[in-house]
PDB file of N, CA and C in Angstrom:
ATOM      1  N   MET A  24      28.731 -59.631  12.108  1.00  0.00           N
ATOM      2  CA  MET A  24      29.976 -59.964  12.186  1.00  0.00           C
ATOM      3  C   MET A  24      30.390 -60.171  13.837  1.00  0.00           C
ATOM      4  N   ARG A  25      31.190 -61.365  13.907  1.00  0.00           N
ATOM      5  CA  ARG A  25      31.160 -61.722  15.343  1.00  0.00           C
ATOM      6  C   ARG A  25      32.846 -61.604  15.710  1.00  0.00           C
ATOM      7  N   TYR A  26      33.218 -61.095  16.897  1.00  0.00           N
ATOM      8  CA  TYR A  26      34.629 -61.378  17.420  1.00  0.00           C
ATOM      9  C   TYR A  26      34.802 -62.355  18.339  1.00  0.00           C
ATOM     10  N   LYS A  27      33.727 -63.214  18.516  1.00  0.00           N
ATOM     11  CA  LYS A  27      34.107 -64.036  19.815  1.00  0.00           C
ATOM     12  C   LYS A  27      33.406 -65.612  19.129  1.00  0.00           C
ATOM     13  N   LEU A  28      34.005 -66.612  19.700  1.00  0.00           N
ATOM     14  CA  LEU A  28      33.449 -68.084  19.461  1.00  0.00           C
ATOM     15  C   LEU A  28      32.572 -68.466  20.432  1.00  0.00           C
ATOM     16  N   THR A  29      31.488 -69.276  20.104  1.00  0.00           N
ATOM     17  CA  THR A  29      30.519 -70.164  21.375  1.00  0.00           C
ATOM     18  C   THR A  29      31.915 -71.075  21.652  1.00  0.00           C
ATOM     19  N   GLN A  30      31.229 -71.865  23.039  1.00  0.00           N
ATOM     20  CA  GLN A  30      32.021 -72.785  23.775  1.00  0.00           C
ATOM     21  C   GLN A  30      31.838 -73.950  22.576  1.00  0.00           C
ATOM     22  N   SER A  31      30.710 -74.099  21.967  1.00  0.00           N
ATOM     23  CA  SER A  31      30.370 -75.532  20.919  1.00  0.00           C
ATOM     24  C   SER A  31      30.956 -75.221  19.738  1.00  0.00           C
ATOM     25  N   GLU A  32      31.058 -73.988  19.458  1.00  0.00           N
ATOM     26  CA  GLU A  32      32.155 -73.755  18.062  1.00  0.00           C
ATOM     27  C   GLU A  32      33.555 -74.137  18.475  1.00  0.00           C
ATOM     28  N   PHE A  33      34.060 -73.860  19.561  1.00  0.00           N
ATOM     29  CA  PHE A  33      35.654 -74.046  19.593  1.00  0.00           C
ATOM     30  C   PHE A  33      35.541 -75.548  19.986  1.00  0.00           C
ATOM     31  N   ASP A  34      34.634 -76.091  20.599  1.00  0.00           N
ATOM     32  CA  ASP A  34      34.581 -77.827  20.719  1.00  0.00           C
ATOM     33  C   ASP A  34      34.733 -78.250  19.397  1.00  0.00           C
ATOM     34  N   ARG A  35      33.690 -78.003  18.446  1.00  0.00           N
ATOM     35  CA  ARG A  35      33.890 -78.488  17.027  1.00  0.00           C
ATOM     36  C   ARG A  35      34.956 -78.361  16.404  1.00  0.00           C
ATOM     37  N   ILE A  36      35.782 -77.017  16.415  1.00  0.00           N
ATOM     38  CA  ILE A  36      36.930 -76.849  15.754  1.00  0.00           C
ATOM     39  C   ILE A  36      38.247 -77.920  16.352  1.00  0.00           C
ATOM     40  N   SER A  37      38.072 -77.604  17.931  1.00  0.00           N
ATOM     41  CA  SER A  37      38.742 -78.431  18.374  1.00  0.00           C
ATOM     42  C   SER A  37      38.909 -80.066  17.986  1.00  0.00           C
ATOM     43  N   ASP A  38      37.640 -80.544  17.656  1.00  0.00           N
ATOM     44  CA  ASP A  38      37.548 -82.330  17.448  1.00  0.00           C
ATOM     45  C   ASP A  38      38.166 -82.408  15.747  1.00  0.00           C
ATOM     46  N   LEU A  39      37.712 -81.207  15.154  1.00  0.00           N
ATOM     47  CA  LEU A  39      38.060 -81.327  13.360  1.00  0.00           C
ATOM     48  C   LEU A  39      39.766 -81.381  13.668  1.00  0.00           C
ATOM     49  N   VAL A  40      40.370 -80.432  14.210  1.00  0.00           N
ATOM     50  CA  VAL A  40      41.916 -80.295  14.295  1.00  0.00           C
ATOM     51  C   VAL A  40      42.313 -81.565  14.496  1.00  0.00           C
ATOM     52  N   HIS A  41      41.711 -82.381  15.609  1.00  0.00           N
ATOM     53  CA  HIS A  41      42.300 -83.485  16.519  1.00  0.00           C
ATOM     54  C   HIS A  41      42.202 -84.632  15.113  1.00  0.00           C
ATOM     55  N   CYS A  42      40.894 -84.686  14.917  1.00  0.00           N
ATOM     56  CA  CYS A  42      40.627 -85.727  13.502  1.00  0.00           C
ATOM     57  C   CYS A  42      41.951 -85.664  12.410  1.00  0.00           C
ATOM     58  N   ALA A  43      42.173 -84.145  11.848  1.00  0.00           N
ATOM     59  CA  ALA A  43      42.870 -84.110  10.932  1.00  0.00           C
ATOM     60  C   ALA A  43      44.139 -84.531  11.524  1.00  0.00           C
ATOM     61  N   LEU A  44      44.554 -83.814  12.381  1.00  0.00           N
ATOM     62  CA  LEU A  44      46.075 -84.469  12.834  1.00  0.00           C
ATOM     63  C   LEU A  44      46.290 -86.042  13.161  1.00  0.00           C
ATOM     64  N   THR A  45      45.305 -86.650  13.198  1.00  0.00           N
ATOM     65  CA  THR A  45      45.441 -88.453  13.439  1.00  0.00           C
ATOM     66  C   THR A  45      45.040 -89.002  12.537  1.00  0.00           C
ATOM     67  N   SER A  46      44.527 -88.144  11.191  1.00  0.00           N
ATOM     68  CA  SER A  46      44.351 -89.014  10.082  1.00  0.00           C
ATOM     69  C   SER A  46      45.738 -89.613   9.584  1.00  0.00           C
ATOM     70  N   PRO A  47      45.410 -90.703   8.731  1.00  0.00           N
ATOM     71  CA  PRO A  47      46.678 -91.439   7.948  1.00  0.00           C
ATOM     72  C   PRO A  47      47.333 -90.698   6.867  1.00  0.00           C
ATOM     73  N   ASN A  48      46.621 -89.722   6.256  1.00  0.00           N
ATOM     74  CA  ASN A  48      47.362 -89.148   5.019  1.00  0.00           C
ATOM     75  C   ASN A  48      46.633 -87.729   4.672  1.00  0.00           C
ATOM     76  N   LYS A  49      47.136 -86.858   4.288  1.00  0.00           N
ATOM     77  CA  LYS A  49      46.716 -85.520   3.894  1.00  0.00           C
ATOM     78  C   LYS A  49      45.370 -85.625   3.045  1.00  0.00           C
ATOM     79  N   ARG A  50      45.108 -86.618   2.314  1.00  0.00           N
ATOM     80  CA  ARG A  50      43.680 -86.716   1.591  1.00  0.00           C
ATOM     81  C   ARG A  50      42.789 -86.581   2.513  1.00  0.00           C
ATOM     82  N   GLU A  51      42.870 -87.815   3.610  1.00  0.00           N
ATOM     83  CA  GLU A  51      41.954 -88.176   4.398  1.00  0.00           C
ATOM     84  C   GLU A  51      41.847 -86.879   5.606  1.00  0.00           C
ATOM     85  N   ALA A  52      42.612 -86.592   5.721  1.00  0.00           N
ATOM     86  CA  ALA A  52      42.814 -84.820   6.839  1.00  0.00           C
ATOM     87  C   ALA A  52      42.060 -83.818   6.092  1.00  0.00           C
ATOM     88  N   GLU A  53      41.948 -83.652   4.874  1.00  0.00           N
ATOM     89  CA  GLU A  53      41.747 -82.590   4.012  1.00  0.00           C
ATOM     90  C   GLU A  53      39.909 -82.384   4.216  1.00  0.00           C
ATOM     91  N   ARG A  54      39.467 -83.482   4.373  1.00  0.00           N
ATOM     92  CA  ARG A  54      38.075 -83.734   4.553  1.00  0.00           C
ATOM     93  C   ARG A  54      37.520 -82.695   6.012  1.00  0.00           C
ATOM     94  N   PHE A  55      38.343 -82.879   7.042  1.00  0.00           N
ATOM     95  CA  PHE A  55      38.205 -82.293   8.197  1.00  0.00           C
ATOM     96  C   PHE A  55      38.633 -81.057   8.451  1.00  0.00           C
ATOM     97  N   ILE A  56      39.795 -80.813   7.633  1.00  0.00           N
ATOM     98  CA  ILE A  56      40.419 -79.281   7.435  1.00  0.00           C
ATOM     99  C   ILE A  56      39.281 -78.174   6.751  1.00  0.00           C
ATOM    100  N   GLN A  57      38.912 -78.871   5.458  1.00  0.00           N
ATOM    101  CA  GLN A  57      37.852 -78.131   4.964  1.00  0.00           C
ATOM    102  C   GLN A  57      36.753 -77.691   5.986  1.00  0.00           C
ATOM    103  N   GLN A  58      36.142 -78.210   6.772  1.00  0.00           N
ATOM    104  CA  GLN A  58      35.036 -78.029   7.544  1.00  0.00           C
ATOM    105  C   GLN A  58      35.199 -76.840   8.423  1.00  0.00           C
ATOM    106  N   ILE A  59      36.522 -76.521   8.859  1.00  0.00           N
ATOM    107  CA  ILE A  59      36.947 -75.762   9.948  1.00  0.00           C
ATOM    108  C   ILE A  59      36.385 -74.435   9.816  1.00  0.00           C
ATOM    109  N   PRO A  60      36.713 -73.642   8.623  1.00  0.00           N
ATOM    110  CA  PRO A  60      36.073 -72.222   8.428  1.00  0.00           C
ATOM    111  C   PRO A  60      34.780 -72.160   8.458  1.00  0.00           C
ATOM    112  N   TYR A  61      33.802 -73.166   8.059  1.00  0.00           N
ATOM    113  CA  TYR A  61      32.382 -73.240   7.892  1.00  0.00           C
ATOM    114  C   TYR A  61      31.691 -73.612   9.407  1.00  0.00           C
ATOM    115  N   VAL A  62      32.417 -73.729  10.473  1.00  0.00           N
ATOM    116  CA  VAL A  62      32.104 -73.537  11.745  1.00  0.00           C
ATOM    117  C   VAL A  62      31.591 -72.369  12.374  1.00  0.00           C
ATOM    118  N   CYS A  63      32.719 -71.204  12.026  1.00  0.00           N
ATOM    119  CA  CYS A  63      32.440 -70.004  12.689  1.00  0.00           C
ATOM    120  C   CYS A  63      32.534 -69.100  11.631  1.00  0.00           C
ATOM    121  N   LEU A  64      31.759 -69.074  10.693  1.00  0.00           N
ATOM    122  CA  LEU A  64      31.887 -68.259   9.334  1.00  0.00           C
ATOM    123  C   LEU A  64      31.753 -66.674   9.640  1.00  0.00           C
ATOM    124  N   TYR A  65      30.945 -66.353  10.372  1.00  0.00           N
ATOM    125  CA  TYR A  65      31.070 -64.962  10.593  1.00  0.00           C
ATOM    126  C   TYR A  65      32.014 -64.483  11.727  1.00  0.00           C
ATOM    127  N   LEU A  66      32.859 -65.247  11.965  1.00  0.00           N
ATOM    128  CA  LEU A  66      34.119 -64.446  12.828  1.00  0.00           C
ATOM    129  C   LEU A  66      35.095 -63.507  12.114  1.00  0.00           C
ATOM    130  N   CYS A  67      35.303 -62.259  12.811  1.00  0.00           N
ATOM    131  CA  CYS A  67      36.234 -61.807  11.927  1.00  0.00           C
ATOM    132  C   CYS A  67      37.305 -60.841  13.024  1.00  0.00           C
ATOM    133  N   GLY A  68      37.838 -60.153  12.597  1.00  0.00           N
ATOM    134  CA  GLY A  68      39.243 -59.451  13.361  1.00  0.00           C
ATOM    135  C   GLY A  68      40.526 -60.539  13.980  1.00  0.00           C
ATOM    136  N   SER A  69      40.973 -60.379  14.818  1.00  0.00           N
ATOM    137  CA  SER A  69      42.292 -60.985  15.082  1.00  0.00           C
ATOM    138  C   SER A  69      41.764 -62.398  15.189  1.00  0.00           C
ATOM    139  N   ALA A  70      40.649 -62.793  15.613  1.00  0.00           N
ATOM    140  CA  ALA A  70      40.108 -64.493  16.133  1.00  0.00           C
ATOM    141  C   ALA A  70      40.291 -65.089  14.612  1.00  0.00           C
ATOM    142  N   ARG A  71      39.576 -64.168  13.362  1.00  0.00           N
ATOM    143  CA  ARG A  71      39.853 -64.788  12.209  1.00  0.00           C
ATOM    144  C   ARG A  71      41.381 -65.092  11.826  1.00  0.00           C
ATOM    145  N   ASN A  72      42.272 -64.107  12.083  1.00  0.00           N
ATOM    146  CA  ASN A  72      43.522 -64.576  11.658  1.00  0.00           C
ATOM    147  C   ASN A  72      44.119 -65.695  12.357  1.00  0.00           C
ATOM    148  N   ILE A  73      43.893 -65.958  13.647  1.00  0.00           N
ATOM    149  CA  ILE A  73      44.476 -67.190  14.332  1.00  0.00           C
ATOM    150  C   ILE A  73      43.743 -68.120  13.909  1.00  0.00           C
ATOM    151  N   LEU A  74      42.310 -68.132  13.459  1.00  0.00           N
ATOM    152  CA  LEU A  74      41.747 -69.197  12.717  1.00  0.00           C
ATOM    153  C   LEU A  74      42.312 -69.695  11.372  1.00  0.00           C
ATOM    154  N   SER A  75      42.696 -68.934  10.688  1.00  0.00           N
ATOM    155  CA  SER A  75      43.741 -69.018   9.446  1.00  0.00           C
ATOM    156  C   SER A  75      44.627 -69.867   9.630  1.00  0.00           C
ATOM    157  N   GLU A  76      45.558 -69.182  10.659  1.00  0.00           N
ATOM    158  CA  GLU A  76      47.146 -69.627  11.137  1.00  0.00           C
ATOM    159  C   GLU A  76      46.688 -71.333  11.863  1.00  0.00           C
ATOM    160  N   LEU A  77      45.580 -71.375  12.322  1.00  0.00           N
ATOM    161  CA  LEU A  77      45.109 -73.093  12.633  1.00  0.00           C
ATOM    162  C   LEU A  77      45.130 -73.675  11.459  1.00  0.00           C
ATOM    163  N   ILE A  78      44.374 -73.220  10.659  1.00  0.00           N
ATOM    164  CA  ILE A  78      44.248 -74.125   9.485  1.00  0.00           C
ATOM    165  C   ILE A  78      45.410 -74.336   8.626  1.00  0.00           C
ATOM    166  N   ALA A  79      46.134 -73.432   8.816  1.00  0.00           N
ATOM    167  CA  ALA A  79      47.726 -73.466   7.982  1.00  0.00           C
ATOM    168  C   ALA A  79      48.429 -74.778   8.894  1.00  0.00           C
ATOM    169  N   ALA A  80      48.349 -74.483  10.102  1.00  0.00           N
ATOM    170  CA  ALA A  80      49.564 -75.320  10.861  1.00  0.00           C
ATOM    171  C   ALA A  80      48.594 -76.675  10.647  1.00  0.00           C
ATOM    172  N   THR A  81      47.404 -77.020  10.967  1.00  0.00           N
ATOM    173  CA  THR A  81      46.935 -78.215  10.697  1.00  0.00           C
ATOM    174  C   THR A  81      46.886 -78.895   9.323  1.00  0.00           C
ATOM    175  N   LYS A  82      47.261 -78.216   8.207  1.00  0.00           N
ATOM    176  CA  LYS A  82      47.487 -78.587   7.014  1.00  0.00           C
ATOM    177  C   LYS A  82      48.883 -79.109   6.940  1.00  0.00           C
ATOM    178  N   SER A  83      49.713 -78.075   7.701  1.00  0.00           N
ATOM    179  CA  SER A  83      51.336 -79.083   7.324  1.00  0.00           C
ATOM    180  C   SER A  83      51.430 -79.758   8.643  1.00  0.00           C
ATOM    181  N   ALA A  84      50.854 -80.187   9.210  1.00  0.00           N
ATOM    182  CA  ALA A  84      50.864 -81.513  10.526  1.00  0.00           C
ATOM    183  C   ALA A  84      50.267 -82.558  10.406  1.00  0.00           C
ATOM    184  N   SER A  85      49.418 -82.391   9.266  1.00  0.00           N
ATOM    185  CA  SER A  85      48.566 -83.798   9.022  1.00  0.00           C
ATOM    186  C   SER A  85      49.057 -84.875   7.812  1.00  0.00           C
ATOM    187  N   GLY A  86      48.588 -85.915   8.137  1.00  0.00           N
ATOM    188  CA  GLY A  86      49.237 -87.075   7.309  1.00  0.00           C
ATOM    189  C   GLY A  86      50.480 -87.444   7.984  1.00  0.00           C
ATOM    190  N   ARG A  87      51.223 -87.891   6.905  1.00  0.00           N
ATOM    191  CA  ARG A  87      52.776 -88.572   7.154  1.00  0.00           C
ATOM    192  C   ARG A  87      53.751 -87.574   7.085  1.00  0.00           C
ATOM    193  N   VAL A  88      54.244 -86.778   7.790  1.00  0.00           N
ATOM    194  CA  VAL A  88      55.197 -85.949   7.654  1.00  0.00           C
ATOM    195  C   VAL A  88      56.367 -86.221   8.647  1.00  0.00           C
ATOM    196  N   SER A  89      57.660 -85.686   8.400  1.00  0.00           N
ATOM    197  CA  SER A  89      58.666 -85.798   9.174  1.00  0.00           C
ATOM    198  C   SER A  89      58.495 -84.502  10.065  1.00  0.00           C
ATOM    199  N   ASN A  90      58.975 -84.501  11.307  1.00  0.00           N
ATOM    200  CA  ASN A  90      58.626 -83.556  12.342  1.00  0.00           C
ATOM    201  C   ASN A  90      57.235 -83.274  12.872  1.00  0.00           C
ATOM    202  N   LYS A  91      56.592 -84.550  12.939  1.00  0.00           N
ATOM    203  CA  LYS A  91      54.840 -84.417  13.181  1.00  0.00           C
ATOM    204  C   LYS A  91      54.639 -83.814  14.346  1.00  0.00           C
ATOM    205  N   GLU A  92      55.513 -84.436  15.436  1.00  0.00           N
ATOM    206  CA  GLU A  92      55.059 -83.820  16.922  1.00  0.00           C
ATOM    207  C   GLU A  92      55.364 -82.018  17.041  1.00  0.00           C
ATOM    208  N   ARG A  93      56.577 -81.690  16.415  1.00  0.00           N
ATOM    209  CA  ARG A  93      56.813 -80.253  16.109  1.00  0.00           C
ATOM    210  C   ARG A  93      55.750 -79.401  15.266  1.00  0.00           C
ATOM    211  N   LEU A  94      55.525 -80.125  14.152  1.00  0.00           N
ATOM    212  CA  LEU A  94      54.492 -79.256  13.485  1.00  0.00           C
ATOM    213  C   LEU A  94      53.105 -79.514  14.292  1.00  0.00           C
ATOM    214  N   SER A  95      52.867 -80.230  14.702  1.00  0.00           N
ATOM    215  CA  SER A  95      51.446 -80.489  15.822  1.00  0.00           C
ATOM    216  C   SER A  95      51.586 -79.392  16.864  1.00  0.00           C
ATOM    217  N   TYR A  96      52.746 -79.430  17.338  1.00  0.00           N
ATOM    218  CA  TYR A  96      52.757 -78.543  18.668  1.00  0.00           C
ATOM    219  C   TYR A  96      52.020 -76.881  18.206  1.00  0.00           C
ATOM    220  N   PHE A  97      52.648 -76.759  16.765  1.00  0.00           N
ATOM    221  CA  PHE A  97      52.179 -75.561  15.995  1.00  0.00           C
ATOM    222  C   PHE A  97      50.542 -75.318  16.133  1.00  0.00           C
ATOM    223  N   ALA A  98      49.997 -76.319  15.635  1.00  0.00           N
ATOM    224  CA  ALA A  98      48.913 -76.511  15.553  1.00  0.00           C
ATOM    225  C   ALA A  98      47.968 -76.138  17.117  1.00  0.00           C
ATOM    226  N   GLU A  99      48.465 -77.020  17.886  1.00  0.00           N
ATOM    227  CA  GLU A  99      47.937 -76.861  19.137  1.00  0.00           C
ATOM    228  C   GLU A  99      48.237 -75.394  19.983  1.00  0.00           C
ATOM    229  N   MET A 100      49.135 -74.875  19.548  1.00  0.00           N
ATOM    230  CA  MET A 100      49.504 -73.458  20.176  1.00  0.00           C
ATOM    231  C   MET A 100      48.279 -72.647  19.484  1.00  0.00           C
ATOM    232  N   SER A 101      48.247 -72.859  18.278  1.00  0.00           N
ATOM    233  CA  SER A 101      46.909 -71.749  17.775  1.00  0.00           C
ATOM    234  C   SER A 101      45.792 -72.059  18.132  1.00  0.00           C
ATOM    235  N   LEU A 102      45.231 -73.305  18.480  1.00  0.00           N
ATOM    236  CA  LEU A 102      43.926 -74.011  19.035  1.00  0.00           C
ATOM    237  C   LEU A 102      44.207 -73.182  20.530  1.00  0.00           C
ATOM    238  N   TYR A 103      45.148 -73.033  21.183  1.00  0.00           N
ATOM    239  CA  TYR A 103      45.319 -72.552  22.564  1.00  0.00           C
ATOM    240  C   TYR A 103      44.910 -71.144  22.414  1.00  0.00           C
ATOM    241  N   LYS A 104      45.508 -70.285  21.283  1.00  0.00           N
ATOM    242  CA  LYS A 104      45.616 -68.897  21.056  1.00  0.00           C
ATOM    243  C   LYS A 104      43.979 -68.701  20.970  1.00  0.00           C
ATOM    244  N   LEU A 105      43.246 -69.730  20.254  1.00  0.00           N
ATOM    245  CA  LEU A 105      41.919 -69.224  19.857  1.00  0.00           C
ATOM    246  C   LEU A 105      40.891 -69.400  20.902  1.00  0.00           C
ATOM    247  N   ARG A 106      41.338 -70.202  22.245  1.00  0.00           N
ATOM    248  CA  ARG A 106      40.532 -70.168  23.537  1.00  0.00           C
ATOM    249  C   ARG A 106      40.282 -68.805  24.171  1.00  0.00           C
ATOM    250  N   ASP A 107      41.020 -67.726  23.962  1.00  0.00           N
ATOM    251  CA  ASP A 107      41.097 -66.808  24.283  1.00  0.00           C
ATOM    252  C   ASP A 107      39.681 -65.831  23.780  1.00  0.00           C
ATOM    253  N   TYR A 108      39.149 -66.426  22.609  1.00  0.00           N
ATOM    254  CA  TYR A 108      38.014 -65.771  21.938  1.00  0.00           C
ATOM    255  C   TYR A 108      36.840 -66.455  22.082  1.00  0.00           C
ATOM    256  N   ILE A 109      36.730 -67.330  23.032  1.00  0.00           N
ATOM    257  CA  ILE A 109      35.277 -67.887  23.633  1.00  0.00           C
ATOM    258  C   ILE A 109      34.651 -66.938  24.373  1.00  0.00           C
ATOM    259  N   ALA A 110      33.455 -66.874  23.918  1.00  0.00           N
ATOM    260  CA  ALA A 110      32.497 -65.602  24.530  1.00  0.00           C
ATOM    261  C   ALA A 110      32.061 -66.238  26.108  1.00  0.00           C
ATOM    262  N   ARG A 111      32.508 -65.551  26.974  1.00  0.00           N
ATOM    263  CA  ARG A 111      31.992 -65.768  28.479  1.00  0.00           C
ATOM    264  C   ARG A 111      30.902 -65.600  28.949  1.00  0.00           C
ATOM    265  N   ASP A 112      30.316 -66.436  29.431  1.00  0.00           N
ATOM    266  CA  ASP A 112      28.995 -66.193  30.246  1.00  0.00           C
ATOM    267  C   ASP A 112      27.652 -65.975  29.379  1.00  0.00           C
ATOM    268  N   GLY A 113      28.052 -66.368  27.977  1.00  0.00           N
ATOM    269  CA  GLY A 113      26.826 -66.149  27.051  1.00  0.00           C
ATOM    270  C   GLY A 113      26.874 -64.784  26.437  1.00  0.00           C
ATOM    271  N   VAL A 114      27.943 -63.815  26.411  1.00  0.00           N
ATOM    272  CA  VAL A 114      27.920 -62.761  26.202  1.00  0.00           C
ATOM    273  C   VAL A 114      28.943 -62.617  24.793  1.00  0.00           C
ATOM    274  N   GLU A 115      28.238 -62.355  23.531  1.00  0.00           N
ATOM    275  CA  GLU A 115      29.233 -62.068  22.569  1.00  0.00           C
ATOM    276  C   GLU A 115      29.626 -60.848  22.379  1.00  0.00           C
ATOM    277  N   ASP A 116      30.920 -60.508  21.733  1.00  0.00           N
ATOM    278  CA  ASP A 116      31.126 -59.163  21.604  1.00  0.00           C
ATOM    279  C   ASP A 116      30.655 -58.855  19.821  1.00  0.00           C
TER     280      ASP A 116
END
């Protein structure tokens, strides 16, 4: 069990979220959203909770929805919170 992400894992999650948010519909976005939990399978603790929050926010903001900017903002904020869980200097907790 790990409590931190590597920089490459965070970058991959960020790319998947961006692809999901820019997808034309929810069905297309679901392909990217389903990959997010598998990027950091052994993540636990509060980082796992933030990852779950990020996935939920990305699902609701993807595709054609009203208030897309507002919903995308929540996904971006969850992604920003997840940044605090990147392991620094190659050290993982």
